[in-house]
Amino acid sequence: MKRYVLANLKANKTAKEFTTWLADFGTPPQTDTVEIIVAPPSTLLTQLQTERAVGLKVGAQDVSPYPLGAYTGAIAAQQLAELSVQYCIVGHSERRQYFYETDVDIAKKIVELLSFGITPVLCLDEPYIASQAQQLSEEQRTAVIIAYEPKAAIGSGHTPSVGHVEEVSKNIRQYFSSVPILYGGSVDELNCEEFLLVTDGVLVGTACLDGRQFAQIVAKCAAH
Ligand code: PGA
C-alpha cells in the first residue's frame, strides 16, 4: 500500500533557511512505497523545484480559484503546474478561518487544479465533510486526496485517538470512497506510525519545520 507524507511548511522559511532545511532533510529513501511531498510557501517553489533531492515531490499550499488573468495577488493552477507542482493543499482550516474560504471557493480551486493535472489534497474536519462533498461532482470526489485534520489537533500537541481517526475516516469514505485518506494534526516522529494503522499517510506541520525531524518521520513511514 502506498503511503503519503506531506510537509506543510505554512508561512515559514526564508530562502536561506530553506537551503538549510533541504540539506538537513538529506536524501529521502528511494522507494516507491512512500510519496514524499514538500509544500513550501509559494516564494520557495522555484527553489524546491531546482534544489530538491531525487524523490521529493513538489506541493503547494494554496491556489487561486480563478484561471490566469486580472486577479491581483493570486497564483493560478497553470502557474503552479509550470513549477512542477503535483499536489496542492486546499481547504486547510487556517484558510477557512483567517481567509474566510468557503466550501464553494474550495470547490472552484479543485476545478482549477484538476484541469492542470495537479492533485488536490483536500483538508476536512468533521463539521464540513458533508457540506464540502456536496460542492463536488462524483468525478471530482475520486480525484482528490483527503486529509482529515481536526482543528483542535492542529498545532496543539493534542491528537485524537486512533479509534476516533478510524471512525471519522469511515464517515469520509461515505463521500470519498476510493481515495487515499491522510491524518494531520500534531503528527510527529513518535506518533506517526500509529496513524498509519488506520490511514494512508500523514500531513505534518510543526514537526516538519526541522528538516532532520521530518526525515525521521519519513523514515518511519517508509519502513511501516
Ligand atoms: P501541525 O499542523 O502538525 O502543526 O498540527 C498540521 C497542519 O496544520 O496541517
Coordinates of C-alpha atoms and ligand atoms in Angstrom, one line a residue:
M1 CA 0.0 0.0 0.0
K2 CA 1.3 3.4 -0.9
R3 CA 1.9 5.9 1.9
Y4 CA 1.9 9.7 1.7
V5 CA 3.9 12.0 3.9
L6 CA 3.3 15.7 3.3
A7 CA 5.2 18.5 4.9
N8 CA 3.2 21.7 5.2
L9 CA 5.7 24.5 5.9
K10 CA 3.0 27.1 6.2
A11 CA 4.3 30.7 6.1
N12 CA 7.7 29.7 7.4
K13 CA 11.3 29.8 6.0
T14 CA 13.4 32.3 4.1
A15 CA 15.3 31.2 1.0
K16 CA 18.5 30.8 3.1
E17 CA 16.6 28.8 5.8
F18 CA 15.1 26.6 3.2
T19 CA 18.5 25.7 1.8
T20 CA 19.5 24.6 5.3
W21 CA 16.2 22.7 5.6
L22 CA 16.8 20.8 2.3
A23 CA 20.4 19.9 3.5
D24 CA 19.1 18.8 6.9
F25 CA 16.4 16.6 5.3
G26 CA 19.0 15.0 3.0
T27 CA 18.3 12.2 0.6
P28 CA 14.9 10.5 1.1
P29 CA 14.6 6.7 1.0
Q30 CA 14.5 5.7 -2.7
T31 CA 11.3 3.7 -2.6
D32 CA 8.0 3.9 -4.4
T33 CA 6.1 2.7 -1.3
V34 CA 6.1 6.3 0.1
E35 CA 5.2 9.5 -1.7
I36 CA 7.1 12.4 0.0
I37 CA 5.6 15.8 -0.7
V38 CA 7.0 19.1 0.4
A39 CA 4.7 22.1 0.4
P40 CA 6.7 25.3 1.0
P41 CA 5.4 28.8 0.8
S42 CA 5.0 29.8 -2.9
T43 CA 8.1 32.1 -2.7
L44 CA 10.2 28.9 -2.4
L45 CA 8.6 26.7 -5.0
T46 CA 11.2 27.5 -7.7
Q47 CA 14.0 26.8 -5.2
L48 CA 12.3 23.5 -4.3
Q49 CA 12.0 22.6 -7.9
T50 CA 15.7 23.2 -8.6
E51 CA 17.3 22.1 -5.4
R52 CA 15.2 19.2 -4.3
A53 CA 16.6 15.7 -3.8
V54 CA 15.6 12.9 -6.1
G55 CA 12.3 11.5 -4.9
L56 CA 10.8 14.7 -3.3
K57 CA 7.5 15.8 -4.8
V58 CA 6.6 19.5 -5.1
G59 CA 3.5 20.6 -3.3
A60 CA 1.8 24.0 -3.0
Q61 CA -0.3 25.3 -0.1
D62 CA -2.9 27.2 -2.0
V63 CA -4.1 28.1 -5.5
S64 CA -6.4 30.8 -7.0
P65 CA -10.0 29.8 -7.6
Y66 CA -9.6 31.6 -10.9
P67 CA -7.6 31.0 -14.1
L68 CA -4.8 33.3 -15.4
G69 CA -6.0 36.9 -15.5
A70 CA -6.6 40.1 -13.6
Y71 CA -6.7 38.6 -10.1
T72 CA -4.2 40.7 -8.1
G73 CA -2.1 38.6 -5.6
A74 CA -3.4 35.2 -6.8
I75 CA -1.4 32.3 -8.2
A76 CA -3.2 30.3 -10.9
A77 CA -3.1 26.5 -11.2
Q78 CA -1.4 26.8 -14.6
Q79 CA 1.5 28.8 -13.0
L80 CA 1.9 26.1 -10.3
A81 CA 2.0 23.4 -12.9
E82 CA 4.9 25.2 -14.6
L83 CA 6.8 24.8 -11.3
S84 CA 6.4 21.0 -11.3
V85 CA 3.7 21.2 -8.6
Q86 CA 2.0 17.8 -8.5
Y87 CA -0.1 18.3 -5.3
C88 CA -1.8 21.3 -3.7
I89 CA -3.4 21.6 -0.3
V90 CA -6.9 23.1 -0.4
G91 CA -9.4 23.9 2.3
H92 CA -7.0 24.0 5.3
S93 CA -8.7 25.2 8.4
E94 CA -6.3 28.1 8.6
R95 CA -7.5 29.2 5.1
R96 CA -11.1 28.8 6.2
Q97 CA -10.6 30.7 9.5
Y98 CA -8.3 33.5 8.6
F99 CA -9.1 34.0 4.9
Y100 CA -12.8 33.2 5.1
E101 CA -12.7 30.5 2.5
T102 CA -16.0 28.6 1.9
D103 CA -16.8 25.2 0.6
V104 CA -17.7 26.9 -2.7
D105 CA -14.3 28.7 -3.0
I106 CA -12.6 25.4 -2.3
A107 CA -14.6 23.6 -4.9
K108 CA -13.5 26.2 -7.5
K109 CA -9.9 25.7 -6.6
I110 CA -10.3 21.9 -7.0
V111 CA -11.7 22.5 -10.5
E112 CA -8.7 24.7 -11.4
L113 CA -6.1 22.2 -10.0
L114 CA -7.6 19.2 -11.8
S115 CA -7.7 21.0 -15.1
F116 CA -3.9 21.3 -14.9
G117 CA -3.2 17.8 -13.6
I118 CA -2.4 18.8 -10.0
T119 CA -3.9 16.5 -7.3
P120 CA -5.8 18.5 -4.6
V121 CA -5.1 17.5 -1.0
L122 CA -8.4 18.4 0.4
C123 CA -8.4 19.1 4.2
L124 CA -11.6 18.2 6.1
D125 CA -12.7 18.5 9.6
E126 CA -15.9 16.8 10.8
P127 CA -18.2 19.9 10.6
Y128 CA -17.7 20.3 6.9
I129 CA -17.2 16.8 5.5
A130 CA -20.7 16.6 4.1
S131 CA -21.1 20.2 3.0
Q132 CA -17.8 20.2 1.2
A133 CA -18.6 16.9 -0.6
Q134 CA -21.9 18.4 -1.8
Q135 CA -20.0 21.0 -3.7
L136 CA -18.1 18.4 -5.7
S137 CA -19.1 16.1 -8.5
E138 CA -18.6 12.3 -8.3
E139 CA -15.7 12.6 -10.6
Q140 CA -14.0 15.3 -8.6
R141 CA -14.5 13.3 -5.4
T142 CA -12.5 10.4 -6.9
A143 CA -9.6 12.7 -8.0
V144 CA -8.6 14.2 -4.7
I145 CA -6.6 13.0 -1.6
I146 CA -8.3 13.7 1.7
A147 CA -6.5 14.9 4.8
Y148 CA -8.6 14.6 7.9
E149 CA -7.5 17.5 10.1
P150 CA -9.4 18.0 13.3
K151 CA -9.0 21.7 14.2
A152 CA -8.3 21.1 17.9
A153 CA -5.3 18.9 17.0
I154 CA -3.6 21.5 14.7
G155 CA -0.5 22.9 16.3
S156 CA -1.8 22.0 19.8
G157 CA 0.3 18.9 20.6
H158 CA -3.0 17.0 21.3
T159 CA -4.0 14.2 18.9
P160 CA -7.3 12.3 18.8
S161 CA -7.3 8.6 19.5
V162 CA -6.5 6.3 16.6
G163 CA -10.0 4.9 17.1
H164 CA -11.5 8.3 16.5
V165 CA -9.5 8.8 13.4
E166 CA -10.6 5.5 12.1
E167 CA -14.3 6.4 12.9
V168 CA -14.1 9.7 11.0
S169 CA -12.3 8.1 8.1
K170 CA -15.3 5.7 7.7
N171 CA -17.5 8.8 7.6
I172 CA -15.3 10.4 5.0
R173 CA -15.4 7.1 3.0
Q174 CA -19.2 7.5 2.6
Y175 CA -18.5 10.5 0.3
F176 CA -15.0 9.8 -0.9
S177 CA -15.0 6.1 -1.4
S178 CA -11.8 5.2 -3.2
V179 CA -9.2 7.9 -2.5
P180 CA -6.3 8.0 0.0
I181 CA -7.1 9.5 3.4
L182 CA -4.3 11.1 5.4
Y183 CA -4.4 12.3 9.0
G184 CA -3.0 15.7 10.1
G185 CA -2.7 17.5 13.4
S186 CA 0.3 17.4 15.8
V187 CA 1.9 14.4 13.9
D188 CA 5.5 13.8 14.9
E189 CA 8.1 11.1 14.7
L190 CA 6.8 9.4 17.9
N191 CA 3.1 9.1 16.9
C192 CA 3.2 8.9 13.1
E193 CA 3.2 5.1 12.9
E194 CA 0.0 4.7 14.9
F195 CA -1.9 6.9 12.5
L196 CA -0.6 4.7 9.6
L197 CA -2.5 1.8 11.2
V198 CA -5.8 3.4 10.1
T199 CA -4.9 5.9 7.3
D200 CA -2.8 6.1 4.1
G201 CA -0.4 8.7 5.4
V202 CA 0.2 11.9 7.4
L203 CA 0.2 15.6 6.9
V204 CA 2.8 17.3 9.1
G205 CA 3.0 20.9 10.2
T206 CA 5.1 21.9 13.2
A207 CA 7.2 18.7 13.2
C208 CA 8.3 19.3 9.6
L209 CA 9.9 22.7 10.3
D210 CA 13.2 20.9 11.2
G211 CA 14.4 19.0 8.2
R212 CA 16.0 16.3 10.3
Q213 CA 12.8 15.7 12.3
F214 CA 10.8 15.5 9.0
A215 CA 13.4 13.0 7.7
Q216 CA 12.8 10.8 10.8
I217 CA 9.0 10.9 10.2
V218 CA 9.6 9.9 6.5
A219 CA 11.9 7.1 7.5
K220 CA 9.3 5.6 9.9
C221 CA 6.5 5.9 7.4
A222 CA 8.7 4.3 4.7
A223 CA 9.5 1.4 7.0
H224 CA 6.0 0.9 8.2
Ligands
PGA1 P1 0.5 20.6 13.0 O1 -0.1 21.2 11.6 O2 1.3 19.4 12.6 O3 1.4 21.8 13.5 O4 -0.6 20.3 13.9 C1 -0.7 20.3 10.7 C2 -1.5 21.1 9.7 O5 -2.0 22.2 10.0 O6 -1.6 20.7 8.6

